[in-house]
Amino acid sequence: MTAGRPPRVLIDATSVPADRGGVGRYVDGLLGALGKLIGPGLELAVVGLRTDVERYSRMLPAAEVIAAPAAVAHRPARLAWEQTGLPLLAQQVGAHVLHSPFYTCPLRAGCPVTVTVHDATFFTEPEHYDKSKRTFFRSAIKTSLRRADRVIVPSKATRDELIRLLDADPTRIDVAYHGVDQAAFHAPSDEEKARVRARLGLGGHSYVAFLGSKEPRKNVPNLIRGWVLAVKDRPEPPALVIAGGQGHDDDIDQAVTEVPAHLRLLRPGYLRYADLPGFLGGALIAAYPSYGEGFGLPILEAMACAAPVLTTPRLSLPEVGGDAVAYTSEDPQQIATDLAALLDDEARRLALAKAGFDRAKEFTWESSAEVHLAAWGRARVA
């Protein structure tokens, strides 16, 4: 950092969705860790949606928390404000660095800019996005790589893909792994597990869990088909619970129609945040056969809840899971084979649950915050 007053960083949190999904978990985790670092080495300002101001003010009592105009709750207005109102706000708060945590950033900010690019799957898995979303994010990523002073990514795989596909400058990319909130995501008690089963109407019924958005990249239809093949002939087949946002994968409905009547498939939508440890940790297996992730926060959160995890070795997922998870492919037949093998091997499930729980402790928001701080320092002196 340059000499003189501590760096003043403005974080634009206006892209955080109300459901606190992936970007919400990232911003909340990062801000919580940064709150402990505010002092002689850091001054922090945060601009967020009006609905988040009270939350951030409690989380960051030593930071300046600013409410964005009400209109930015709608994406087109937010993107317009990002180019005009956000640079003006950065000037007003005396920001040395502006951090944009979700792909896009102002073209002319008036100060150094850092931006988080969460994944490169808009380029590596384009068929899993609708045309408008694919076009928008591909353009945003290219622009951020060109205009931002530093780019922060959540995995080495994402960094390597940006370099390979877009000729990104590796000297301007910083890898900051996500963390997991160990208080929110923990090995659940029997009472927590029972409460979730009761809430879902499962009683004492065992189940396989999926938690995430229903976009095509998550491969939910093939998970459903693989689960059917794995359990349909079992005397007490475990249910499959597909929880999380609704998304836009129409093939899920088709896969659901193929489920035999004697099997139980539940789609409860969003679960309460407090129920997630009981849901994940109470599952026989947390299954996440994604086609590829920029990081893989759902498997890390499942690991932190002591759930045995079955996922794919695509892109960043092995960086997160290491040897502490089981791997399969995206194909329903292979998912069936590997899911059945885990269901039949309680000892392996218990070993994976322990290994995943231990490995999850290595991923902290404090470590992520330190990498962000270093990136902001490099941007300031560039």
Coordinates of C-alpha atoms in Angstrom, one line a residue:
M1 CA 0.0 0.0 0.0
T2 CA 1.1 3.6 -0.5
A3 CA 2.1 5.6 2.5
G4 CA -0.4 7.9 4.3
R5 CA -3.9 7.2 5.3
P6 CA -5.2 3.6 5.2
P7 CA -6.8 2.5 1.9
R8 CA -10.5 3.4 1.6
V9 CA -12.3 0.7 -0.4
L10 CA -15.9 1.1 -1.7
I11 CA -17.7 -2.3 -2.2
D12 CA -20.7 -2.2 -4.5
A13 CA -23.1 -4.8 -3.0
T14 CA -26.1 -3.8 -5.0
S15 CA -25.9 -7.0 -7.1
V16 CA -26.7 -9.2 -4.1
P17 CA -30.1 -11.0 -4.6
A18 CA -32.7 -11.2 -1.9
D19 CA -32.4 -15.0 -1.7
R20 CA -28.7 -14.7 -0.6
G21 CA -27.7 -17.3 -3.2
G22 CA -24.1 -17.7 -4.4
V23 CA -23.2 -14.0 -4.9
G24 CA -25.0 -13.2 -1.6
R25 CA -23.0 -15.8 0.3
Y26 CA -19.8 -14.5 -1.2
V27 CA -20.5 -10.8 -0.4
D28 CA -21.8 -11.5 3.1
G29 CA -18.9 -13.8 3.9
L30 CA -16.4 -11.4 2.6
L31 CA -17.9 -8.4 4.4
G32 CA -18.1 -10.3 7.6
A33 CA -14.4 -11.1 7.5
L34 CA -13.4 -7.6 6.3
G35 CA -15.3 -6.1 9.3
K36 CA -12.7 -7.6 11.6
L37 CA -9.9 -5.9 9.6
I38 CA -11.3 -2.3 9.6
G39 CA -8.9 -0.1 11.4
P40 CA -5.5 1.3 10.9
G41 CA -5.0 -0.8 7.7
L42 CA -8.4 -0.4 6.1
E43 CA -11.3 2.0 5.7
L44 CA -14.4 0.5 4.2
A45 CA -17.6 1.9 2.6
V46 CA -20.4 -0.4 1.3
V47 CA -23.3 0.6 -1.0
G48 CA -26.2 -1.8 -1.0
L49 CA -29.9 -2.1 -1.7
R50 CA -32.1 -0.3 0.8
T51 CA -33.3 -3.7 2.1
D52 CA -29.7 -4.6 3.0
V53 CA -28.6 -1.4 4.7
E54 CA -29.7 -2.5 8.2
R55 CA -28.1 -5.9 7.7
Y56 CA -24.7 -4.4 6.6
S57 CA -24.8 -1.7 9.3
R58 CA -25.1 -4.4 12.0
M59 CA -22.4 -6.5 10.3
L60 CA -20.0 -3.6 9.8
P61 CA -20.4 -1.0 12.6
A62 CA -17.1 0.6 11.7
A63 CA -17.9 1.0 8.0
E64 CA -19.8 3.6 6.1
V65 CA -22.9 1.9 4.8
I66 CA -24.8 3.7 2.0
A67 CA -28.3 3.0 0.6
A68 CA -28.4 2.9 -3.2
P69 CA -31.3 4.6 -5.1
A70 CA -34.4 2.5 -4.8
A71 CA -34.5 2.0 -8.6
V72 CA -31.4 -0.2 -8.6
A73 CA -33.3 -3.1 -7.2
H74 CA -34.2 -3.7 -10.9
R75 CA -31.3 -4.9 -13.0
P76 CA -31.5 -2.6 -16.0
A77 CA -31.6 0.4 -13.6
R78 CA -28.7 -1.0 -11.5
L79 CA -26.5 -1.5 -14.6
A80 CA -27.2 2.1 -15.7
W81 CA -26.5 3.4 -12.2
E82 CA -23.3 1.4 -12.1
Q83 CA -21.9 3.4 -15.0
T84 CA -23.0 6.8 -13.7
G85 CA -24.0 7.0 -10.1
L86 CA -21.5 4.5 -8.7
P87 CA -18.4 6.5 -10.0
L88 CA -19.9 9.6 -8.5
L89 CA -20.4 7.8 -5.2
A90 CA -16.8 6.6 -5.2
Q91 CA -15.7 10.2 -5.6
Q92 CA -18.0 11.4 -2.8
V93 CA -16.7 8.8 -0.3
G94 CA -13.1 9.3 -1.3
A95 CA -12.5 5.7 -2.4
H96 CA -9.0 4.7 -3.3
V97 CA -10.3 1.5 -4.8
L98 CA -13.8 0.4 -6.0
H99 CA -14.6 -3.3 -5.8
S100 CA -17.4 -4.7 -8.0
P101 CA -18.2 -8.3 -6.8
F102 CA -20.3 -9.6 -9.7
Y103 CA -18.8 -9.6 -13.2
T104 CA -19.6 -6.0 -14.2
C105 CA -17.9 -2.7 -13.3
P106 CA -17.9 1.0 -14.3
L107 CA -16.0 1.8 -17.5
R108 CA -14.8 5.1 -16.0
A109 CA -14.8 4.9 -12.2
G110 CA -12.3 7.7 -11.4
C111 CA -10.3 5.4 -9.2
P112 CA -8.7 1.9 -9.5
V113 CA -11.3 -0.9 -10.0
T114 CA -11.3 -4.5 -9.0
V115 CA -13.9 -7.0 -10.2
T116 CA -14.8 -10.5 -9.3
V117 CA -15.4 -12.9 -12.2
H118 CA -17.0 -16.0 -10.7
D119 CA -16.6 -18.5 -13.5
A120 CA -15.8 -19.0 -17.1
T121 CA -18.6 -21.5 -17.9
F122 CA -20.3 -18.9 -20.1
F123 CA -17.5 -19.8 -22.5
T124 CA -16.7 -23.4 -21.6
E125 CA -20.4 -24.6 -21.3
P126 CA -22.3 -22.1 -23.5
E127 CA -25.0 -24.6 -24.3
H128 CA -26.2 -24.5 -20.7
Y129 CA -27.3 -20.8 -20.8
D130 CA -30.0 -19.1 -22.8
K131 CA -28.8 -16.7 -25.5
S132 CA -29.4 -13.4 -23.7
K133 CA -27.7 -14.5 -20.5
R134 CA -24.8 -16.0 -22.3
T135 CA -24.3 -12.9 -24.5
F136 CA -24.5 -10.5 -21.5
F137 CA -22.0 -12.3 -19.3
R138 CA -19.6 -13.1 -22.0
S139 CA -19.5 -9.4 -22.9
A140 CA -19.2 -8.3 -19.2
I141 CA -16.3 -10.7 -18.6
K142 CA -14.4 -9.5 -21.6
T143 CA -15.0 -5.9 -20.6
S144 CA -13.9 -6.5 -17.0
L145 CA -10.8 -8.3 -18.1
R146 CA -9.9 -5.3 -20.3
R147 CA -10.9 -2.4 -18.0
A148 CA -10.4 -3.5 -14.4
D149 CA -7.1 -3.0 -12.7
R150 CA -7.3 -6.4 -11.0
V151 CA -9.6 -9.3 -11.5
I152 CA -10.4 -11.6 -8.6
V153 CA -11.5 -15.2 -9.3
P154 CA -12.5 -18.0 -6.8
S155 CA -10.4 -20.8 -8.2
K156 CA -7.3 -21.6 -10.2
A157 CA -9.5 -23.4 -12.8
T158 CA -11.4 -20.2 -13.5
R159 CA -8.1 -18.3 -13.8
D160 CA -6.7 -20.8 -16.1
E161 CA -9.8 -20.9 -18.3
L162 CA -9.8 -17.1 -18.6
I163 CA -6.2 -17.2 -19.7
R164 CA -6.7 -20.0 -22.1
L165 CA -9.9 -18.8 -23.7
L166 CA -9.6 -15.0 -23.5
D167 CA -5.9 -14.5 -23.4
A168 CA -6.3 -12.8 -20.0
D169 CA -3.2 -11.3 -18.4
P170 CA -2.2 -13.7 -15.6
T171 CA -0.3 -11.0 -13.7
R172 CA -3.6 -9.1 -13.1
I173 CA -5.6 -12.0 -11.8
D174 CA -5.8 -13.0 -8.1
V175 CA -7.2 -16.3 -6.8
A176 CA -9.3 -15.9 -3.7
Y177 CA -11.1 -19.1 -2.7
H178 CA -14.5 -18.7 -1.1
G179 CA -14.9 -19.6 2.5
V180 CA -17.7 -21.2 4.5
D181 CA -19.4 -19.8 7.5
Q182 CA -18.7 -22.5 10.1
A183 CA -21.4 -21.2 12.4
A184 CA -24.1 -21.3 9.7
F185 CA -22.9 -24.5 8.1
H186 CA -22.0 -27.1 10.7
A187 CA -22.5 -30.7 11.5
P188 CA -26.1 -30.8 12.6
S189 CA -27.6 -32.3 15.7
D190 CA -30.1 -35.1 15.5
E191 CA -32.8 -32.6 16.5
E192 CA -31.9 -30.3 13.6
K193 CA -32.0 -33.3 11.2
A194 CA -35.4 -34.4 12.6
R195 CA -36.8 -30.9 12.3
V196 CA -36.0 -30.7 8.6
R197 CA -37.3 -34.2 7.9
A198 CA -40.6 -33.2 9.6
R199 CA -40.8 -29.9 7.7
L200 CA -40.3 -31.8 4.4
G201 CA -42.8 -34.5 5.4
L202 CA -40.2 -37.2 5.3
G203 CA -40.6 -38.5 8.8
G204 CA -37.9 -41.1 9.3
H205 CA -37.4 -41.6 5.5
S206 CA -33.9 -41.4 4.2
Y207 CA -33.0 -39.1 1.3
V208 CA -30.4 -37.9 -1.2
A209 CA -30.1 -34.1 -1.2
F210 CA -29.4 -31.5 -3.9
L211 CA -29.2 -27.8 -3.1
G212 CA -28.7 -25.2 -5.7
S213 CA -30.3 -23.3 -8.6
K214 CA -32.1 -25.3 -11.3
E215 CA -30.1 -23.9 -14.3
P216 CA -29.0 -26.5 -16.9
R217 CA -25.4 -26.4 -15.9
K218 CA -26.3 -28.0 -12.5
N219 CA -27.4 -31.2 -14.4
V220 CA -30.5 -31.8 -12.2
P221 CA -32.3 -33.9 -14.9
N222 CA -29.5 -36.4 -15.1
L223 CA -29.3 -36.5 -11.3
I224 CA -33.0 -37.4 -11.2
R225 CA -32.6 -40.1 -13.9
G226 CA -29.5 -41.5 -12.2
W227 CA -31.2 -41.6 -8.8
V228 CA -34.2 -43.5 -10.4
L229 CA -31.8 -46.1 -11.9
A230 CA -29.9 -46.4 -8.6
V231 CA -32.9 -46.9 -6.2
K232 CA -35.9 -48.1 -8.1
D233 CA -35.4 -51.8 -7.3
R234 CA -34.5 -51.3 -3.6
P235 CA -36.9 -52.4 -0.9
E236 CA -36.6 -49.1 0.9
P237 CA -35.5 -46.6 -1.7
P238 CA -34.3 -43.2 -0.4
A239 CA -36.1 -40.1 -1.6
L240 CA -34.5 -37.4 -3.7
V241 CA -35.0 -33.8 -2.4
I242 CA -34.2 -31.1 -5.0
A243 CA -34.0 -27.8 -3.0
G244 CA -33.1 -24.3 -4.0
G245 CA -34.2 -21.7 -6.6
Q246 CA -36.5 -22.6 -9.4
G247 CA -34.1 -21.7 -12.3
H248 CA -35.0 -22.2 -15.9
D249 CA -34.2 -25.8 -16.8
D250 CA -37.3 -27.2 -18.6
D251 CA -35.8 -30.6 -18.8
I252 CA -36.3 -31.1 -15.1
D253 CA -40.1 -31.3 -15.5
Q254 CA -39.6 -34.0 -18.2
A255 CA -37.3 -36.0 -15.9
V256 CA -39.8 -35.7 -13.1
T257 CA -42.5 -37.3 -15.3
E258 CA -40.3 -40.3 -15.8
V259 CA -40.0 -41.0 -12.0
P260 CA -41.9 -44.3 -11.1
A261 CA -44.9 -43.8 -8.8
H262 CA -43.4 -45.7 -5.9
L263 CA -40.4 -43.3 -5.6
R264 CA -40.5 -40.0 -3.7
L265 CA -39.1 -36.9 -5.3
L266 CA -39.6 -33.6 -3.4
R267 CA -39.0 -30.1 -4.7
P268 CA -39.5 -27.8 -1.7
G269 CA -37.9 -24.7 -3.3
Y270 CA -35.9 -22.4 -1.1
L271 CA -35.3 -23.7 2.4
R272 CA -34.8 -21.6 5.5
Y273 CA -31.2 -20.7 6.0
A274 CA -31.3 -22.2 9.5
D275 CA -32.5 -25.5 8.0
L276 CA -29.6 -26.0 5.7
P277 CA -27.3 -27.8 8.1
G278 CA -30.1 -30.3 9.0
F279 CA -31.0 -30.7 5.4
L280 CA -27.5 -31.3 4.1
G281 CA -26.0 -33.1 7.1
G282 CA -29.1 -35.3 7.4
A283 CA -28.9 -36.6 3.9
L284 CA -27.4 -40.0 3.0
I285 CA -25.5 -38.2 0.2
A286 CA -25.4 -34.7 -1.0
A287 CA -25.3 -35.0 -4.8
Y288 CA -24.1 -32.3 -7.1
P289 CA -23.2 -33.7 -10.6
S290 CA -22.5 -30.3 -12.2
Y291 CA -21.1 -29.8 -15.7
G292 CA -18.7 -27.3 -14.2
E293 CA -18.4 -24.5 -11.5
G294 CA -16.3 -21.4 -11.0
F295 CA -15.8 -22.6 -7.4
G296 CA -18.5 -25.0 -6.1
L297 CA -19.8 -23.4 -2.9
P298 CA -22.7 -25.9 -2.6
I299 CA -20.3 -28.8 -2.2
L300 CA -18.2 -26.9 0.3
E301 CA -21.3 -26.0 2.4
A302 CA -22.3 -29.7 2.3
M303 CA -18.9 -30.8 3.4
A304 CA -19.0 -28.3 6.3
C305 CA -22.3 -30.0 7.3
A306 CA -20.6 -33.4 7.4
A307 CA -22.5 -34.7 4.4
P308 CA -20.8 -37.3 2.1
V309 CA -20.6 -35.5 -1.3
L310 CA -20.9 -37.0 -4.8
T311 CA -19.9 -34.5 -7.5
T312 CA -18.0 -34.3 -10.8
P313 CA -14.3 -33.6 -11.4
R314 CA -15.2 -30.7 -13.7
L315 CA -13.3 -27.4 -13.6
S316 CA -12.9 -26.1 -10.0
L317 CA -14.7 -28.9 -8.2
P318 CA -11.6 -31.0 -7.4
E319 CA -9.9 -27.9 -6.0
V320 CA -12.7 -27.7 -3.4
G321 CA -13.4 -31.4 -2.8
G322 CA -9.9 -32.9 -3.2
D323 CA -9.9 -36.4 -1.9
A324 CA -12.7 -35.7 0.5
V325 CA -15.6 -36.3 -1.9
A326 CA -16.6 -39.0 -4.3
Y327 CA -16.7 -38.3 -8.0
T328 CA -18.9 -39.4 -10.9
S329 CA -19.6 -38.2 -14.4
E330 CA -22.5 -36.1 -15.8
D331 CA -24.0 -39.2 -17.5
P332 CA -27.1 -40.6 -15.7
Q333 CA -26.0 -44.2 -16.0
Q334 CA -22.6 -43.4 -14.3
I335 CA -24.4 -41.3 -11.7
A336 CA -26.6 -44.3 -11.0
T337 CA -23.6 -46.6 -10.6
D338 CA -21.6 -44.3 -8.3
L339 CA -24.7 -43.3 -6.3
A340 CA -25.6 -46.9 -5.8
A341 CA -22.1 -47.8 -4.7
L342 CA -22.1 -45.1 -2.1
L343 CA -25.6 -46.0 -0.8
D344 CA -24.3 -49.6 -0.3
D345 CA -21.2 -48.5 1.5
E346 CA -21.9 -46.9 4.8
A347 CA -18.3 -47.0 5.9
R348 CA -17.2 -45.0 2.9
R349 CA -20.0 -42.5 3.4
L350 CA -18.9 -42.0 7.0
A351 CA -15.3 -41.6 6.0
L352 CA -16.2 -39.1 3.3
A353 CA -18.4 -37.2 5.8
K354 CA -15.4 -36.8 8.2
A355 CA -12.9 -36.0 5.5
G356 CA -15.1 -33.4 3.9
F357 CA -15.9 -31.8 7.3
D358 CA -12.2 -31.6 8.1
R359 CA -11.3 -30.2 4.6
A360 CA -14.0 -27.6 4.8
K361 CA -12.2 -25.9 7.7
E362 CA -9.4 -25.0 5.3
F363 CA -11.7 -22.6 3.4
T364 CA -12.2 -19.4 5.4
W365 CA -13.6 -16.0 4.6
E366 CA -10.7 -14.5 6.6
S367 CA -8.2 -16.0 4.1
S368 CA -10.4 -14.8 1.2
A369 CA -10.5 -11.3 2.7
E370 CA -6.7 -11.2 2.9
V371 CA -6.4 -12.0 -0.8
H372 CA -8.9 -9.3 -1.6
L373 CA -6.9 -6.8 0.5
A374 CA -3.7 -7.7 -1.3
A375 CA -5.5 -7.3 -4.7
W376 CA -6.8 -3.9 -3.7
G377 CA -3.3 -2.9 -2.6
R378 CA -1.9 -3.9 -6.0
A379 CA -4.7 -2.0 -7.8
R380 CA -4.0 1.1 -5.8
V381 CA -0.3 1.2 -6.7
A382 CA -0.6 0.1 -10.3

